[in-house]
Tab-separated table of C-alpha atoms in Angstrom:
chain	number	residue	atom	x	y	z
A	1	PRO	CA	-3.096	-21.356	-6.075
A	2	PHE	CA	-5.168	-18.602	-7.748
A	3	THR	CA	-2.712	-18.158	-11.175
A	4	GLY	CA	-5.124	-18.894	-14.140
A	5	LYS	CA	-7.372	-16.585	-15.967
A	6	GLU	CA	-10.353	-18.774	-15.193
A	7	ALA	CA	-9.584	-19.453	-11.816
A	8	ILE	CA	-8.703	-15.598	-10.669
A	9	SER	CA	-11.983	-14.575	-12.300
A	10	ALA	CA	-14.181	-17.293	-10.527
A	11	ARG	CA	-12.231	-16.627	-7.009
A	12	ALA	CA	-13.070	-13.232	-7.384
A	13	GLY	CA	-17.099	-13.639	-8.428
A	14	LEU	CA	-17.345	-16.479	-6.137
A	15	LEU	CA	-16.192	-13.554	-3.080
A	16	ALA	CA	-18.260	-10.753	-4.639
A	17	ASN	CA	-21.332	-12.879	-4.650
A	18	THR	CA	-21.013	-14.481	-1.170
A	19	HIS	CA	-20.307	-10.968	0.239
A	20	LYS	CA	-23.636	-9.595	-1.316
A	21	LEU	CA	-25.804	-12.910	-0.231
A	22	GLN	CA	-24.174	-12.782	2.937
A	23	HIS	CA	-25.404	-8.767	3.588
A	24	LEU	CA	-29.155	-9.908	1.861
A	25	SER	CA	-29.479	-12.970	4.232
A	26	GLN	CA	-28.465	-10.969	7.530
A	27	GLY	CA	-30.654	-7.775	6.167
A	28	PRO	CA	-30.548	-4.050	6.670
A	29	THR	CA	-29.929	-3.910	10.242
A	30	ALA	CA	-26.154	-6.223	9.818
A	31	PRO	CA	-23.901	-3.262	8.852
A	32	TRP	CA	-24.678	-1.385	12.505
A	33	MET	CA	-24.932	-4.279	14.561
A	34	GLY	CA	-21.640	-5.426	13.246
A	35	THR	CA	-20.042	-1.899	15.180
A	36	LEU	CA	-21.255	-4.411	18.286
A	37	ASN	CA	-19.823	-7.556	17.300
A	38	GLY	CA	-17.404	-8.227	14.278
A	39	ALA	CA	-15.508	-5.133	13.615
A	40	PHE	CA	-14.259	-4.253	16.828
A	41	GLY	CA	-13.534	-8.080	17.767
A	42	ASP	CA	-11.902	-8.548	14.867
A	43	ALA	CA	-9.456	-5.846	16.010
A	44	MET	CA	-9.528	-6.301	19.353
A	45	THR	CA	-8.386	-10.037	19.090
A	46	SER	CA	-5.973	-9.159	16.162
A	47	ALA	CA	-4.398	-6.673	18.157
A	48	ALA	CA	-3.952	-8.878	20.999
A	49	ILE	CA	-2.668	-11.889	19.126
A	50	TYR	CA	-0.085	-9.761	17.632
A	51	HIS	CA	1.265	-7.742	20.919
A	52	PHE	CA	1.425	-10.895	23.224
A	53	LYS	CA	2.796	-13.109	20.107
A	54	ILE	CA	0.247	-15.837	20.856
A	55	ALA	CA	0.925	-17.242	17.421
A	56	ASP	CA	4.500	-17.725	18.181
A	57	ARG	CA	3.477	-19.390	21.595
A	58	VAL	CA	1.514	-22.434	19.736
A	59	PRO	CA	3.804	-25.334	18.785
A	60	ILE	CA	3.716	-26.203	14.850
A	61	GLY	CA	2.009	-29.156	14.291
A	62	LYS	CA	1.017	-29.819	18.047
A	63	GLU	CA	-1.249	-28.809	20.378
A	64	ALA	CA	-0.759	-27.048	23.818
A	65	SER	CA	-3.054	-26.436	26.851
A	66	PHE	CA	-4.845	-22.913	27.189
A	67	GLU	CA	-2.806	-22.703	30.491
A	68	GLN	CA	0.413	-23.544	29.021
A	69	VAL	CA	0.452	-20.557	26.208
A	70	ALA	CA	-1.454	-18.052	28.724
A	71	VAL	CA	1.418	-18.187	30.910
A	72	LYS	CA	4.144	-17.857	28.110
A	73	ALA	CA	1.958	-14.978	26.929
A	74	GLY	CA	1.698	-13.205	30.204
A	75	LEU	CA	-2.215	-13.553	29.930
A	76	ALA	CA	-4.602	-14.524	32.520
A	77	LEU	CA	-6.226	-17.367	31.504
A	78	ARG	CA	-9.812	-15.793	31.258
A	79	ASP	CA	-8.571	-13.140	29.174
A	80	PHE	CA	-6.349	-15.601	27.095
A	81	LYS	CA	-9.858	-17.720	26.438
A	82	MET	CA	-11.879	-14.833	25.383
A	83	ILE	CA	-8.926	-13.456	23.003
A	84	VAL	CA	-8.228	-17.074	21.066
A	85	ARG	CA	-11.870	-18.315	21.232
A	86	TYR	CA	-13.151	-15.359	19.469
A	87	ALA	CA	-10.457	-15.666	17.214
A	88	MET	CA	-10.830	-19.017	16.019
A	89	THR	CA	-14.390	-17.710	14.581
A	90	ASN	CA	-12.282	-16.529	11.855
A	91	PHE	CA	-10.547	-19.889	11.646
A	92	ILE	CA	-7.341	-18.164	13.658
A	93	PHE	CA	-6.413	-21.090	15.876
A	94	CYS	CA	-8.588	-24.038	16.951
A	95	GLU	CA	-9.596	-25.890	19.718
A	96	PRO	CA	-8.735	-29.605	18.753
A	97	ARG	CA	-10.129	-31.025	22.440
A	98	PRO	CA	-11.605	-28.401	25.252
A	99	GLY	CA	-8.873	-26.462	26.307
A	100	PHE	CA	-6.164	-27.120	24.024
A	101	ILE	CA	-5.052	-25.169	21.218
A	102	ALA	CA	-3.716	-25.916	18.049
A	103	HIS	CA	-2.555	-23.932	14.545
A	104	THR	CA	-5.046	-23.197	11.568
A	105	ALA	CA	-3.422	-22.149	8.094
A	106	SER	CA	-4.083	-18.528	9.121
A	107	SER	CA	-2.364	-18.804	12.596
A	108	ARG	CA	0.674	-21.180	11.522
A	109	LEU	CA	1.081	-18.422	8.717
A	110	LEU	CA	1.483	-15.388	11.176
A	111	ALA	CA	4.154	-17.444	13.103
A	112	GLU	CA	6.015	-18.501	10.338
A	113	ASN	CA	5.919	-15.538	7.685
A	114	LYS	CA	7.799	-12.543	7.942
A	115	LEU	CA	5.766	-10.381	5.462
A	116	ILE	CA	2.518	-11.565	7.057
A	117	ARG	CA	3.975	-10.174	10.805
A	118	SER	CA	5.012	-6.964	8.897
A	119	LEU	CA	1.290	-6.351	7.775
A	120	MET	CA	0.224	-7.271	10.814
A	121	SER	CA	2.432	-4.532	12.625
A	122	MET	CA	1.194	-2.296	10.131
A	123	GLY	CA	-2.377	-2.799	11.296
A	124	VAL	CA	-2.204	-2.952	14.820
A	125	ASN	CA	0.464	-0.108	15.286
A	126	GLU	CA	-0.320	2.446	12.694
A	127	ILE	CA	-3.886	1.536	10.889
A	128	PHE	CA	-6.010	0.834	14.358
A	129	PRO	CA	-4.886	3.869	16.601
A	130	GLY	CA	-5.650	6.228	13.713
A	131	THR	CA	-8.993	4.721	13.253
A	132	VAL	CA	-9.918	5.964	16.816
A	133	LYS	CA	-8.703	9.258	16.004
A	134	GLU	CA	-10.005	9.991	12.599
A	135	ILE	CA	-13.511	11.783	13.947
A	136	GLU	CA	-11.379	13.850	16.028
A	137	THR	CA	-9.216	14.879	13.252
A	138	LEU	CA	-11.999	15.533	10.777
A	139	GLN	CA	-13.615	17.836	13.270
A	140	ARG	CA	-9.965	19.673	14.070
A	141	TYR	CA	-9.076	19.853	10.534
A	142	PRO	CA	-12.011	19.849	8.392
A	143	GLY	CA	-10.382	19.418	4.730
A	144	SER	CA	-6.884	19.516	6.029
A	145	GLU	CA	-4.096	18.636	3.442
A	146	GLU	CA	-1.376	18.655	6.201
A	147	PRO	CA	0.088	15.264	6.717
A	148	ASN	CA	1.042	16.379	10.226
A	149	GLU	CA	-2.767	16.870	10.851
A	150	SER	CA	-3.677	13.594	10.040
A	151	ALA	CA	-5.353	10.586	12.143
A	152	TRP	CA	-2.271	9.053	12.399
A	153	ALA	CA	-0.135	11.769	13.207
A	154	ILE	CA	-2.681	12.708	15.908
A	155	ALA	CA	-2.559	9.308	17.127
A	156	ASN	CA	1.007	9.508	17.347
A	157	ASP	CA	1.516	12.877	18.293
A	158	ALA	CA	3.852	13.265	15.144
A	159	ARG	CA	5.262	16.709	13.774
A	160	SER	CA	6.654	14.971	10.630
A	161	PRO	CA	5.102	12.828	7.965
A	162	LEU	CA	4.405	9.219	8.620
A	163	PHE	CA	7.708	7.748	6.925
A	164	THR	CA	10.004	10.455	8.308
A	165	GLU	CA	8.122	10.327	11.922
A	166	LEU	CA	8.313	6.543	12.152
A	167	ALA	CA	12.215	6.485	10.994
A	168	ASN	CA	13.289	9.052	13.505
A	169	ARG	CA	11.230	8.265	16.666
A	170	HIS	CA	9.943	4.151	15.552
A	171	PRO	CA	12.758	2.408	13.805
A	172	ASN	CA	11.433	-0.865	14.688
A	173	ARG	CA	8.055	0.188	13.049
A	174	ALA	CA	9.683	1.800	10.326
A	175	GLU	CA	11.886	-1.203	9.158
A	176	ASN	CA	8.534	-3.349	9.581
A	177	MET	CA	6.625	-1.136	7.271
A	178	ALA	CA	9.156	-0.734	4.947
A	179	PHE	CA	9.762	-4.885	4.926
A	180	ALA	CA	6.026	-4.853	4.039
A	181	MET	CA	5.742	-2.418	1.454
A	182	GLU	CA	8.800	-3.712	-0.319
A	183	SER	CA	7.566	-7.393	-0.225
A	184	LEU	CA	4.378	-6.345	-1.466
A	185	ALA	CA	6.098	-4.591	-4.545
A	186	THR	CA	8.168	-7.502	-5.377
A	187	MET	CA	4.931	-10.043	-5.243
A	188	MET	CA	3.050	-7.587	-8.071
A	189	PRO	CA	3.608	-9.242	-11.331
A	190	ASP	CA	5.950	-7.647	-13.677
A	191	VAL	CA	3.171	-7.327	-16.615
A	192	ILE	CA	1.645	-4.452	-13.848
A	193	ILE	CA	4.686	-2.487	-15.336
A	194	LEU	CA	5.836	-3.704	-18.581
A	195	GLU	CA	2.471	-3.640	-20.208
A	196	ALA	CA	1.315	-0.444	-18.708
A	197	TYR	CA	3.062	1.702	-21.340
A	198	ASP	CA	4.366	1.435	-24.412
A	199	TRP	CA	8.010	1.587	-23.006
A	200	ALA	CA	9.410	0.222	-26.406
A	201	SER	CA	8.374	3.255	-28.833
A	202	MET	CA	10.355	5.632	-26.739
A	203	GLY	CA	13.449	3.783	-28.618
A	204	THR	CA	16.532	5.291	-27.017
A	205	ALA	CA	15.838	7.297	-23.822
A	206	THR	CA	16.751	8.163	-20.293
A	207	ILE	CA	14.062	7.735	-17.718
A	208	VAL	CA	14.132	9.405	-14.352
A	209	ASP	CA	12.374	7.165	-11.567
A	210	VAL	CA	11.585	10.094	-8.950
A	211	GLY	CA	11.239	8.244	-5.551
A	212	GLY	CA	11.944	5.079	-6.800
A	213	GLY	CA	13.075	3.405	-4.219
A	214	LYS	CA	16.003	0.428	-4.387
A	215	GLY	CA	15.071	0.686	-8.476
A	216	LEU	CA	12.914	-2.484	-8.413
A	217	VAL	CA	10.551	-1.183	-11.340
A	218	CYS	CA	13.728	0.099	-13.410
A	219	ARG	CA	15.261	-3.475	-13.153
A	220	GLN	CA	11.943	-4.983	-14.554
A	221	LEU	CA	12.203	-2.334	-17.466
A	222	ALA	CA	15.613	-2.463	-18.153
A	223	LYS	CA	15.830	-6.289	-18.489
A	224	HIS	CA	13.331	-5.776	-21.104
A	225	PHE	CA	14.137	-2.798	-22.891
A	226	PRO	CA	17.804	-2.509	-23.847
A	227	ARG	CA	17.507	1.274	-25.475
A	228	LEU	CA	16.365	2.686	-22.334
A	229	SER	CA	18.458	4.142	-19.396
A	230	PHE	CA	17.864	4.900	-16.053
A	231	VAL	CA	18.496	7.509	-12.956
A	232	VAL	CA	16.593	6.138	-9.636
A	233	GLN	CA	16.175	8.959	-7.168
A	234	ASP	CA	15.601	8.500	-3.668
A	235	LEU	CA	16.536	9.626	-0.164
A	236	GLN	CA	20.318	8.400	1.015
A	237	VAL	CA	19.824	5.601	2.904
A	238	THR	CA	17.281	4.181	0.340
A	239	ALA	CA	19.633	5.093	-2.794
A	240	ASP	CA	22.435	3.623	-1.181
A	241	ALA	CA	20.745	0.288	-0.610
A	242	GLY	CA	19.664	0.340	-4.272
A	243	ARG	CA	23.364	1.144	-5.698
A	244	GLU	CA	24.409	-1.791	-3.602
A	245	GLN	CA	21.701	-4.386	-4.571
A	246	LEU	CA	22.107	-3.526	-8.378
A	247	PRO	CA	22.852	-6.409	-10.281
A	248	THR	CA	26.301	-6.389	-12.162
A	249	GLU	CA	24.878	-6.439	-15.602
A	250	LEU	CA	22.412	-3.714	-15.356
A	251	GLN	CA	25.343	-0.912	-13.698
A	252	ASP	CA	25.934	0.521	-16.783
A	253	ARG	CA	22.408	1.123	-17.671
A	254	ILE	CA	20.690	2.325	-13.962
A	255	THR	CA	22.415	4.846	-11.572
A	256	PHE	CA	21.025	6.082	-8.140
A	257	GLY	CA	21.259	9.893	-7.019
A	258	THR	CA	19.778	11.288	-3.734
A	259	HIS	CA	16.693	13.506	-4.357
A	260	ASP	CA	14.078	15.171	-2.385
A	261	PHE	CA	11.358	15.357	-4.798
A	262	PHE	CA	10.269	18.531	-2.899
A	263	THR	CA	13.258	20.621	-4.330
A	264	PRO	CA	14.523	21.343	-7.782
A	265	GLN	CA	14.909	18.341	-9.870
A	266	PRO	CA	18.734	18.130	-10.699
A	267	VAL	CA	18.825	15.467	-13.703
A	268	LYS	CA	17.892	18.164	-16.617
A	269	GLY	CA	16.468	17.303	-20.144
A	270	ALA	CA	15.581	13.819	-19.684
A	271	ASP	CA	13.027	11.978	-21.615
A	272	VAL	CA	10.705	10.793	-18.926
A	273	TYR	CA	10.324	11.317	-15.375
A	274	PHE	CA	8.242	8.652	-13.848
A	275	PHE	CA	6.592	8.684	-10.706
A	276	ARG	CA	5.297	5.040	-9.060
A	277	ALA	CA	3.112	5.247	-5.888
A	278	ILE	CA	4.344	8.363	-4.985
A	279	PHE	CA	1.503	10.915	-5.367
A	280	HIS	CA	-1.086	9.030	-3.380
A	281	ASP	CA	1.106	9.425	-0.460
A	282	TRP	CA	0.548	13.362	-0.634
A	283	PRO	CA	-2.263	15.883	-0.304
A	284	ASP	CA	-3.071	17.831	-3.451
A	285	LYS	CA	-0.906	21.255	-2.490
A	286	TYR	CA	1.763	18.730	-2.090
A	287	CYS	CA	1.583	16.939	-5.221
A	288	ILE	CA	1.591	20.479	-6.860
A	289	GLN	CA	4.861	21.225	-5.112
A	290	ILE	CA	6.065	17.704	-6.834
A	291	LEU	CA	5.176	18.844	-10.061
A	292	HIS	CA	6.199	22.352	-9.617
A	293	SER	CA	9.787	21.010	-8.911
A	294	LEU	CA	10.459	19.304	-11.937
A	295	ILE	CA	9.667	22.537	-14.320
A	296	PRO	CA	12.962	23.809	-14.575
A	297	ALA	CA	14.605	20.480	-15.699
A	298	LEU	CA	11.763	19.746	-18.352
A	299	LYS	CA	12.681	20.127	-21.770
A	300	ASN	CA	9.823	20.928	-24.444
A	301	GLY	CA	7.828	17.360	-25.254
A	302	ALA	CA	9.283	15.754	-21.829
A	303	LYS	CA	7.112	13.385	-20.575
A	304	ILE	CA	5.663	13.145	-16.967
A	305	ILE	CA	4.440	9.459	-16.426
A	306	ILE	CA	2.564	8.752	-13.035
A	307	GLN	CA	1.613	4.986	-11.857
A	308	ASP	CA	-0.451	5.351	-8.960
A	309	PRO	CA	-3.430	3.388	-6.887
A	310	PHE	CA	-6.676	4.375	-8.693
A	311	THR	CA	-10.177	5.086	-7.213
A	312	SER	CA	-12.450	4.057	-10.096
A	313	ASP	CA	-15.355	6.299	-10.911
A	314	PRO	CA	-18.748	5.335	-8.768
A	315	LEU	CA	-20.600	2.536	-9.651
A	316	SER	CA	-18.128	1.364	-12.295
A	317	MET	CA	-16.831	-1.482	-10.414
A	318	HIS	CA	-18.855	-4.497	-8.618
A	319	PRO	CA	-19.110	-3.236	-4.468
A	320	TRP	CA	-16.371	-6.364	-3.643
A	321	GLN	CA	-13.723	-4.550	-5.773
A	322	ASP	CA	-15.514	-1.233	-4.979
A	323	ARG	CA	-14.862	-2.204	-1.163
A	324	GLU	CA	-11.057	-2.827	-1.707
A	325	CYS	CA	-10.499	0.261	-3.509
A	326	ARG	CA	-12.263	2.516	-0.719
A	327	ALA	CA	-10.694	0.774	1.878
A	328	SER	CA	-7.283	2.021	0.424
A	329	ASN	CA	-8.449	5.250	-0.290
A	330	LEU	CA	-9.495	5.562	3.749
A	331	ARG	CA	-6.005	4.088	4.299
A	332	MET	CA	-4.466	7.155	2.634
A	333	LYS	CA	-6.518	9.569	4.353
A	334	LEU	CA	-5.647	8.002	7.741
A	335	PHE	CA	-2.092	8.356	7.311
A	336	PHE	CA	-1.467	11.236	4.982
A	337	ASN	CA	-4.656	12.908	4.494
A	338	ALA	CA	-4.064	11.913	0.905
A	339	CYS	CA	-6.243	9.946	-1.438
A	340	ASP	CA	-6.225	7.224	-4.365
A	341	ARG	CA	-7.574	9.717	-7.102
A	342	GLU	CA	-10.503	9.354	-9.258
A	343	THR	CA	-9.968	10.547	-13.038
A	344	THR	CA	-11.392	14.032	-12.490
A	345	GLU	CA	-9.401	14.518	-9.179
A	346	TRP	CA	-6.271	13.753	-11.419
A	347	ARG	CA	-7.827	16.000	-14.461
A	348	GLU	CA	-7.988	18.730	-11.572
A	349	LEU	CA	-4.656	18.374	-10.100
A	350	ILE	CA	-3.047	18.407	-13.360
A	351	GLY	CA	-4.829	21.364	-14.155
A	352	LYS	CA	-4.135	23.526	-11.422
A	353	ALA	CA	-0.342	22.629	-11.311
A	354	ASP	CA	0.634	24.330	-14.477
A	355	SER	CA	-1.227	24.714	-18.092
A	356	ARG	CA	2.124	23.922	-19.524
A	357	PHE	CA	1.205	20.057	-18.284
A	358	ARG	CA	-0.831	18.479	-20.927
A	359	LEU	CA	-2.550	15.579	-19.921
A	360	LYS	CA	-2.490	13.207	-22.828
A	361	GLY	CA	-4.514	10.350	-21.387
A	362	ILE	CA	-5.480	8.377	-18.178
A	363	GLU	CA	-5.669	4.419	-18.432
A	364	ALA	CA	-6.543	1.964	-15.558
A	365	HIS	CA	-5.016	-1.493	-15.309
A	366	ALA	CA	-5.722	-4.183	-12.814
A	367	ARG	CA	-3.192	-4.675	-10.049
A	368	GLU	CA	-3.349	-8.746	-10.835
A	369	PRO	CA	-3.275	-9.292	-14.586
A	370	GLN	CA	-6.261	-11.067	-15.813
A	371	ASN	CA	-8.429	-10.162	-13.011
A	372	GLU	CA	-11.056	-7.655	-14.038
A	373	TRP	CA	-12.170	-7.789	-10.670
A	374	GLY	CA	-8.717	-6.578	-8.502
A	375	PRO	CA	-8.069	-3.123	-7.764
A	376	LYS	CA	-6.895	-0.815	-9.975
A	377	MET	CA	-3.534	1.082	-10.639
A	378	ALA	CA	-3.825	4.161	-13.035
A	379	LEU	CA	-1.113	5.256	-15.613
A	380	LEU	CA	-1.083	8.866	-16.310
A	381	GLU	CA	0.981	10.373	-19.461
A	382	ILE	CA	1.579	14.112	-19.313
A	383	ILE	CA	3.732	16.094	-21.729
A	384	TRP	CA	5.500	19.473	-21.155
A	385	ASP	CA	4.234	22.103	-23.682
A	386	GLY	CA	7.131	24.563	-22.100
């Protein structure tokens, strides 16, 4: 419902200011008392609702007794009541009359919407277990740049980075996470990529989308910039799926190839090598390896364009917006020992990779158009002076 500029801005301002008002009205003890009340209760009940499929067991448009739903969920009645009555304080389910449960808009969404269920799976199966291991991880591996020393890796006894580990050992969780990420990507407005850079100024050019998944971004660009052609690279299963899903009218301008971006780049002499939401999944040492793998393929003047989630500089955003960005940053730490980088961190990373990488500029754009409060995406333009 919030699509116009004024509505989006008003909603963002309302959230920001009521967040501050709540903090002021509760006083300075509130953040710490929350560790005994809200935060753990939210996590615990969310996990239980997901695991026991409680939303699926409540009839749509009707009410049911606590006893009926508890039996279907395989829960003791007292435990069931504890879980759902706490959830009701977050407007998840309601009790229309004593001892009966019915859906609210939020709980019905969980029952009916695959994306919401996939996001819940990510929270319950990936984020929550890693969170309780973060302190142990910080103590055992201070400053680590190894994905297999992340809190998620410790919680899952993982030997490989997250996506590889899920694919090999937990295919259902891998499917849920992939669906959630793909769905969120398709929901992002076209302008996030179309207006992030002056693509038309390239004229006739070849763009290699490294780690480009099934080619969603290249399809968007191809429809609007007919003089551009594209090579989408990813691991074989993903590249094959992208090739099968490619619309017929774009098949002469978009091709797919199998490539691991830690190995030498096979497409030599392209005009642009593009990375979208890749670097924030990797610690600095691995990002440098990704850049190094490009060097044998680069011609003088080639461009490396990176679009990545961005952490704005301290005190440059409203605390509500900053909270969203910092939470994303913490997720990257928990999952990968990586981060959403700030401006200075980007400059340091590019400088460490090779002096011939010339950072021409960094621009930050809101993920949602016309939303000055929204979390940011950075667009880096790098020139190869080889």
